[in-house]
PDB file of C-alpha atoms in Angstrom:
ATOM      1  CA  UNK T 217      24.900 138.106-210.995  1.00 53.00           C
ATOM      2  CA  UNK T 218      25.526 141.522-209.516  1.00 76.00           C
ATOM      3  CA  UNK T 219      25.423 144.828-210.957  1.00 87.00           C
ATOM      4  CA  UNK T 220      28.585 145.980-213.353  1.00 91.00           C
ATOM      5  CA  UNK T 221      30.545 148.958-212.151  1.00 92.00           C
ATOM      6  CA  UNK T 222      29.890 152.533-213.583  1.00 90.00           C
ATOM      7  CA  UNK T 223      32.989 152.533-215.400  1.00 92.00           C
ATOM      8  CA  UNK T 224      31.153 149.989-218.257  1.00 94.00           C
ATOM      9  CA  UNK T 225      28.589 153.029-218.668  1.00 96.00           C
ATOM     10  CA  UNK T 226      30.356 156.180-217.489  1.00 95.00           C
ATOM     11  CA  UNK T 227      30.822 157.435-221.038  1.00 97.00           C
ATOM     12  CA  UNK T 228      28.403 158.017-223.598  1.00 96.00           C
ATOM     13  CA  UNK T 229      29.368 156.186-226.521  1.00 93.00           C
ATOM     14  CA  UNK T 230      26.853 156.083-228.870  1.00 90.00           C
ATOM     15  CA  UNK T 231      23.303 158.094-229.401  1.00 95.00           C
ATOM     16  CA  UNK T 232      20.915 158.152-226.987  1.00 96.00           C
ATOM     17  CA  UNK T 233      18.644 154.726-226.771  1.00 97.00           C
ATOM     18  CA  UNK T 234      15.559 155.716-225.096  1.00 97.00           C
ATOM     19  CA  UNK T 235      12.389 153.215-224.221  1.00 96.00           C
ATOM     20  CA  UNK T 236      10.039 153.267-227.119  1.00 96.00           C
ATOM     21  CA  UNK T 237       8.091 150.829-228.936  1.00 96.00           C
ATOM     22  CA  UNK T 238      10.931 149.453-230.691  1.00 95.00           C
ATOM     23  CA  UNK T 239      13.094 149.345-227.291  1.00 95.00           C
ATOM     24  CA  UNK T 240      10.859 146.922-225.295  1.00 94.00           C
ATOM     25  CA  UNK T 241      11.218 145.291-221.985  1.00 94.00           C
ATOM     26  CA  UNK T 242      13.099 148.333-220.047  1.00 96.00           C
ATOM     27  CA  UNK T 243      13.746 147.562-216.320  1.00 95.00           C
ATOM     28  CA  UNK T 244      12.370 150.570-214.118  1.00 96.00           C
ATOM     29  CA  UNK T 245      14.552 153.178-212.971  1.00 96.00           C
ATOM     30  CA  UNK T 246      16.393 152.710-209.287  1.00 96.00           C
ATOM     31  CA  UNK T 247      15.271 156.472-209.100  1.00 96.00           C
ATOM     32  CA  UNK T 248      11.462 156.879-208.492  1.00 96.00           C
ATOM     33  CA  UNK T 249      11.217 159.984-206.590  1.00 96.00           C
ATOM     34  CA  UNK T 250      13.058 163.185-207.558  1.00 98.00           C
ATOM     35  CA  UNK T 251      11.743 165.481-204.938  1.00 97.00           C
ATOM     36  CA  UNK T 252      12.669 165.296-201.121  1.00 96.00           C
ATOM     37  CA  UNK T 253      11.775 167.598-198.430  1.00 97.00           C
ATOM     38  CA  UNK T 254       9.322 170.277-197.748  1.00 96.00           C
ATOM     39  CA  UNK T 255       8.527 170.463-201.587  1.00 93.00           C
ATOM     40  CA  UNK T 256       5.526 172.445-201.347  1.00 95.00           C
ATOM     41  CA  UNK T 257       6.978 175.402-199.296  1.00 96.00           C
ATOM     42  CA  UNK T 258       6.423 178.379-200.390  1.00 95.00           C
ATOM     43  CA  UNK T 259       9.043 180.671-202.448  1.00 95.00           C
ATOM     44  CA  UNK T 260       9.530 182.845-199.787  1.00 95.00           C
ATOM     45  CA  UNK T 261      10.653 180.252-196.915  1.00 95.00           C
ATOM     46  CA  UNK T 262      13.573 179.298-198.560  1.00 97.00           C
ATOM     47  CA  UNK T 263      16.218 181.926-200.173  1.00 97.00           C
ATOM     48  CA  UNK T 264      19.259 180.552-200.393  1.00 97.00           C
ATOM     49  CA  UNK T 265      19.723 177.301-203.088  1.00 97.00           C
ATOM     50  CA  UNK T 266      23.133 175.547-203.620  1.00 97.00           C
ATOM     51  CA  UNK T 267      23.663 173.090-206.341  1.00 98.00           C
ATOM     52  CA  UNK T 268      25.955 169.974-207.382  1.00 98.00           C
ATOM     53  CA  UNK T 269      27.404 170.294-210.971  1.00 98.00           C
ATOM     54  CA  UNK T 270      28.739 168.402-213.430  1.00 98.00           C
ATOM     55  CA  UNK T 271      31.907 168.718-214.752  1.00 98.00           C
ATOM     56  CA  UNK T 272      32.409 166.264-216.800  1.00 97.00           C
ATOM     57  CA  UNK T 273      30.454 164.739-219.945  1.00 98.00           C
ATOM     58  CA  UNK T 274      29.445 161.298-219.075  1.00 97.00           C
ATOM     59  CA  UNK T 275      26.376 159.060-218.090  1.00 97.00           C
ATOM     60  CA  UNK T 276      25.259 158.769-214.678  1.00 97.00           C
ATOM     61  CA  UNK T 277      23.033 155.754-213.553  1.00 97.00           C
ATOM     62  CA  UNK T 278      19.580 155.708-211.789  1.00 97.00           C
ATOM     63  CA  UNK T 279      21.380 154.080-208.979  1.00 96.00           C
ATOM     64  CA  UNK T 280      23.542 156.225-207.916  1.00 97.00           C
ATOM     65  CA  UNK T 281      21.149 159.339-209.106  1.00 98.00           C
ATOM     66  CA  UNK T 282      18.995 157.444-205.520  1.00 98.00           C
ATOM     67  CA  UNK T 283      21.913 156.638-203.821  1.00 97.00           C
ATOM     68  CA  UNK T 284      22.993 160.479-203.809  1.00 98.00           C
ATOM     69  CA  UNK T 285      19.162 161.393-202.979  1.00 98.00           C
ATOM     70  CA  UNK T 286      19.273 159.317-199.814  1.00 98.00           C
ATOM     71  CA  UNK T 287      22.563 160.423-198.529  1.00 97.00           C
ATOM     72  CA  UNK T 288      21.817 163.777-199.029  1.00 98.00           C
ATOM     73  CA  UNK T 289      18.409 163.746-197.763  1.00 97.00           C
ATOM     74  CA  UNK T 290      19.648 161.627-194.620  1.00 97.00           C
ATOM     75  CA  UNK T 291      22.261 164.033-193.728  1.00 98.00           C
ATOM     76  CA  UNK T 292      19.636 167.290-194.137  1.00 97.00           C
ATOM     77  CA  UNK T 293      17.037 165.362-192.059  1.00 97.00           C
ATOM     78  CA  UNK T 294      19.362 164.979-189.210  1.00 97.00           C
ATOM     79  CA  UNK T 295      20.865 167.965-189.145  1.00 97.00           C
ATOM     80  CA  UNK T 296      18.235 170.720-190.024  1.00 95.00           C
ATOM     81  CA  UNK T 297      15.044 168.818-189.649  1.00 95.00           C
ATOM     82  CA  UNK T 298      12.324 167.287-191.928  1.00 93.00           C
ATOM     83  CA  UNK T 299      11.100 170.752-192.824  1.00 96.00           C
ATOM     84  CA  UNK T 300      13.735 172.839-192.933  1.00 97.00           C
ATOM     85  CA  UNK T 301      14.824 172.130-196.678  1.00 97.00           C
ATOM     86  CA  UNK T 302      13.637 170.795-200.148  1.00 97.00           C
ATOM     87  CA  UNK T 303      16.059 168.856-202.410  1.00 98.00           C
ATOM     88  CA  UNK T 304      15.399 168.183-206.284  1.00 97.00           C
ATOM     89  CA  UNK T 305      17.211 165.710-208.023  1.00 98.00           C
ATOM     90  CA  UNK T 306      17.278 167.215-211.671  1.00 97.00           C
ATOM     91  CA  UNK T 307      18.530 165.228-214.513  1.00 98.00           C
ATOM     92  CA  UNK T 308      16.018 162.119-215.009  1.00 98.00           C
ATOM     93  CA  UNK T 309      17.365 158.551-216.580  1.00 98.00           C
ATOM     94  CA  UNK T 310      15.918 157.801-220.220  1.00 97.00           C
ATOM     95  CA  UNK T 311      18.708 156.330-221.915  1.00 98.00           C
ATOM     96  CA  UNK T 312      18.960 152.639-221.533  1.00 97.00           C
ATOM     97  CA  UNK T 313      21.458 150.362-220.897  1.00 96.00           C
ATOM     98  CA  UNK T 314      22.399 147.138-222.412  1.00 95.00           C
ATOM     99  CA  UNK T 315      24.828 144.136-222.023  1.00 93.00           C
ATOM    100  CA  UNK T 316      25.868 141.537-223.921  1.00 91.00           C
ATOM    101  CA  UNK T 317      25.209 138.771-221.139  1.00 87.00           C
ATOM    102  CA  UNK T 318      27.813 135.792-221.260  1.00 82.00           C
ATOM    103  CA  UNK T 319      27.611 131.706-219.895  1.00 75.00           C
ATOM    104  CA  UNK T 320      30.169 130.825-217.697  1.00 74.00           C
ATOM    105  CA  UNK T 321      29.726 127.310-216.870  1.00 74.00           C
ATOM    106  CA  UNK T 322      31.499 124.444-218.164  1.00 67.00           C
ATOM    107  CA  UNK T 323      30.596 123.827-221.783  1.00 66.00           C
ATOM    108  CA  UNK T 324      29.789 127.518-222.533  1.00 67.00           C
ATOM    109  CA  UNK T 325      32.097 127.776-225.544  1.00 68.00           C
ATOM    110  CA  UNK T 326      29.864 125.192-227.241  1.00 69.00           C
ATOM    111  CA  UNK T 327      26.823 126.973-226.820  1.00 69.00           C
ATOM    112  CA  UNK T 328      28.089 130.277-227.255  1.00 73.00           C
ATOM    113  CA  UNK T 329      28.935 132.089-230.503  1.00 77.00           C
ATOM    114  CA  UNK T 330      31.281 134.682-229.047  1.00 82.00           C
ATOM    115  CA  UNK T 331      30.935 138.405-230.588  1.00 87.00           C
ATOM    116  CA  UNK T 332      28.347 136.907-233.009  1.00 88.00           C
ATOM    117  CA  UNK T 333      24.749 138.522-232.457  1.00 88.00           C
ATOM    118  CA  UNK T 334      26.222 140.656-229.516  1.00 89.00           C
ATOM    119  CA  UNK T 335      23.481 143.381-229.502  1.00 92.00           C
ATOM    120  CA  UNK T 336      22.792 143.386-225.669  1.00 92.00           C
ATOM    121  CA  UNK T 337      19.725 143.271-223.526  1.00 94.00           C
ATOM    122  CA  UNK T 338      18.477 146.527-221.877  1.00 95.00           C
ATOM    123  CA  UNK T 339      20.084 146.095-218.660  1.00 94.00           C
ATOM    124  CA  UNK T 340      19.706 149.692-216.336  1.00 95.00           C
ATOM    125  CA  UNK T 341      19.022 153.138-217.068  1.00 97.00           C
ATOM    126  CA  UNK T 342      21.413 156.397-216.923  1.00 97.00           C
ATOM    127  CA  UNK T 343      21.093 159.936-217.440  1.00 98.00           C
ATOM    128  CA  UNK T 344      23.050 161.855-219.996  1.00 98.00           C
ATOM    129  CA  UNK T 345      24.976 164.905-218.717  1.00 98.00           C
ATOM    130  CA  UNK T 346      27.146 167.483-220.245  1.00 98.00           C
ATOM    131  CA  UNK T 347      29.516 169.864-218.635  1.00 98.00           C
ATOM    132  CA  UNK T 348      28.055 172.415-216.298  1.00 97.00           C
ATOM    133  CA  UNK T 349      24.480 170.169-215.970  1.00 98.00           C
ATOM    134  CA  UNK T 350      23.079 170.468-212.750  1.00 98.00           C
ATOM    135  CA  UNK T 351      22.722 167.437-210.838  1.00 98.00           C
ATOM    136  CA  UNK T 352      20.859 168.195-207.538  1.00 98.00           C
ATOM    137  CA  UNK T 353      19.499 171.119-206.155  1.00 98.00           C
ATOM    138  CA  UNK T 354      19.102 171.954-202.907  1.00 98.00           C
ATOM    139  CA  UNK T 355      17.142 175.405-201.260  1.00 97.00           C
ATOM    140  CA  UNK T 356      17.196 176.072-197.206  1.00 97.00           C
ATOM    141  CA  UNK T 357      17.109 179.042-195.089  1.00 97.00           C
ATOM    142  CA  UNK T 358      20.397 180.990-194.999  1.00 97.00           C
ATOM    143  CA  UNK T 359      20.856 179.647-191.325  1.00 97.00           C
ATOM    144  CA  UNK T 360      21.305 176.164-193.120  1.00 96.00           C
ATOM    145  CA  UNK T 361      23.879 176.739-195.417  1.00 95.00           C
ATOM    146  CA  UNK T 362      26.605 175.157-193.861  1.00 97.00           C
ATOM    147  CA  UNK T 363      24.386 171.629-193.889  1.00 97.00           C
ATOM    148  CA  UNK T 364      23.504 172.141-197.356  1.00 97.00           C
ATOM    149  CA  UNK T 365      26.872 172.102-198.633  1.00 98.00           C
ATOM    150  CA  UNK T 366      28.013 169.394-196.292  1.00 98.00           C
ATOM    151  CA  UNK T 367      24.922 167.555-197.410  1.00 98.00           C
ATOM    152  CA  UNK T 368      25.975 168.048-200.967  1.00 98.00           C
ATOM    153  CA  UNK T 369      29.161 166.961-200.759  1.00 98.00           C
ATOM    154  CA  UNK T 370      28.577 163.560-199.321  1.00 98.00           C
ATOM    155  CA  UNK T 371      26.324 163.091-202.417  1.00 98.00           C
ATOM    156  CA  UNK T 372      29.509 163.640-204.448  1.00 97.00           C
ATOM    157  CA  UNK T 373      30.773 160.455-203.559  1.00 97.00           C
ATOM    158  CA  UNK T 374      27.809 158.957-204.945  1.00 97.00           C
ATOM    159  CA  UNK T 375      28.611 159.797-208.693  1.00 97.00           C
ATOM    160  CA  UNK T 376      31.793 158.817-210.953  1.00 95.00           C
ATOM    161  CA  UNK T 377      34.081 161.953-212.299  1.00 95.00           C
ATOM    162  CA  UNK T 378      34.491 165.287-210.531  1.00 97.00           C
ATOM    163  CA  UNK T 379      31.158 167.686-209.635  1.00 98.00           C
ATOM    164  CA  UNK T 380      31.491 171.511-208.039  1.00 98.00           C
ATOM    165  CA  UNK T 381      29.419 172.759-205.304  1.00 98.00           C
ATOM    166  CA  UNK T 382      28.248 176.218-206.203  1.00 98.00           C
ATOM    167  CA  UNK T 383      25.970 178.355-204.075  1.00 98.00           C
ATOM    168  CA  UNK T 384      23.271 180.112-206.224  1.00 97.00           C
ATOM    169  CA  UNK T 385      22.744 183.795-206.369  1.00 97.00           C
ATOM    170  CA  UNK T 386      19.482 183.483-207.128  1.00 97.00           C
ATOM    171  CA  UNK T 387      16.280 183.722-204.983  1.00 97.00           C
ATOM    172  CA  UNK T 388      15.429 179.847-204.296  1.00 96.00           C
ATOM    173  CA  UNK T 389      14.764 177.966-207.003  1.00 97.00           C
ATOM    174  CA  UNK T 390      13.693 181.248-208.978  1.00 96.00           C
ATOM    175  CA  UNK T 391      15.546 182.671-211.760  1.00 95.00           C
ATOM    176  CA  UNK T 392      15.596 186.431-209.792  1.00 96.00           C
ATOM    177  CA  UNK T 393      19.010 187.194-208.229  1.00 96.00           C
ATOM    178  CA  UNK T 394      17.903 187.957-204.662  1.00 96.00           C
ATOM    179  CA  UNK T 395      18.214 191.593-204.415  1.00 96.00           C
ATOM    180  CA  UNK T 396      16.040 191.716-207.847  1.00 96.00           C
ATOM    181  CA  UNK T 397      13.528 189.692-205.892  1.00 96.00           C
ATOM    182  CA  UNK T 398      13.672 191.552-202.550  1.00 96.00           C
ATOM    183  CA  UNK T 399      13.330 194.838-204.774  1.00 95.00           C
ATOM    184  CA  UNK T 400      10.424 193.761-206.782  1.00 94.00           C
ATOM    185  CA  UNK T 401       8.500 192.053-203.535  1.00 93.00           C
ATOM    186  CA  UNK T 402       8.932 195.396-201.891  1.00 94.00           C
ATOM    187  CA  UNK T 403       7.167 197.109-205.045  1.00 91.00           C
ATOM    188  CA  UNK T 404       4.372 194.069-205.286  1.00 89.00           C
ATOM    189  CA  UNK T 405       5.206 193.158-208.683  1.00 90.00           C
ATOM    190  CA  UNK T 406       5.607 189.599-207.660  1.00 93.00           C
ATOM    191  CA  UNK T 407       2.858 186.505-207.470  1.00 92.00           C
ATOM    192  CA  UNK T 408       4.170 183.406-205.383  1.00 92.00           C
ATOM    193  CA  UNK T 409       3.471 180.749-207.814  1.00 92.00           C
ATOM    194  CA  UNK T 410       4.294 177.224-205.708  1.00 91.00           C
ATOM    195  CA  UNK T 411       8.524 177.211-205.683  1.00 93.00           C
ATOM    196  CA  UNK T 412       8.471 179.831-207.989  1.00 94.00           C
ATOM    197  CA  UNK T 413       7.568 183.573-208.540  1.00 94.00           C
ATOM    198  CA  UNK T 414       5.897 185.483-211.435  1.00 93.00           C
ATOM    199  CA  UNK T 415       6.662 188.905-212.063  1.00 92.00           C
ATOM    200  CA  UNK T 416       3.758 191.303-212.839  1.00 88.00           C
ATOM    201  CA  UNK T 417       3.860 193.258-216.202  1.00 84.00           C
ATOM    202  CA  UNK T 418       3.601 196.794-216.142  1.00 81.00           C
ATOM    203  CA  UNK T 419       1.870 196.883-219.319  1.00 81.00           C
ATOM    204  CA  UNK T 420      -1.123 195.516-221.579  1.00 76.00           C
ATOM    205  CA  UNK T 421      -4.980 196.218-220.578  1.00 76.00           C
ATOM    206  CA  UNK T 422      -6.231 198.277-217.919  1.00 68.00           C
ATOM    207  CA  UNK T 423      -9.278 195.838-216.595  1.00 69.00           C
ATOM    208  CA  UNK T 424      -6.186 193.013-215.505  1.00 64.00           C
ATOM    209  CA  UNK T 425      -4.052 193.936-212.486  1.00 61.00           C
ATOM    210  CA  UNK T 426      -0.772 195.710-212.566  1.00 59.00           C
ATOM    211  CA  UNK T 427       1.915 196.460-210.624  1.00 56.00           C
ATOM    212  CA  UNK T 428       1.703 200.871-210.457  1.00 54.00           C
TER     213      UNK T 428
END
């Protein structure tokens, strides 16, 4: 028996139903890797960032997240090279989907009770997203922004509902606007912190290194 189509599990109808000590025997999510490309590239390497943003309140299955990651990653590797970008899948699938299995063999009506005891078995996992939730984020050099937009466009086809592709005003995956980042960098007030950057404080004890 194949998978049910996404339309069966697209809408957020009930409360979140995560894996717990009461909800055991949950299958593993299809997506296991949430970062692709050059994920350890320092923050200065990739100034440009773009995001795929959900425009609907819905549930996104772990299969569709994995399919989108593969589609986006494959196009970027082919056009820009495997070290020219860093892709990150933002939502994690924790919501457990259920299925009330029905028998379809001859004489099934004698064995089955219809809707009696219809609480289903665990079937798959999904992420619950809202309007404005970021699904995918990608950072790269400014020269590769066209390829970044195209890879996001291809990833859109893997999700139900509507999504928007937006270019970030921030520097890479940081929370700093690009002009603010450049200004702080020129004044020596930034500390590189992996894919992020910390801002040095201008107050506090003198024995700690501070910005001038």
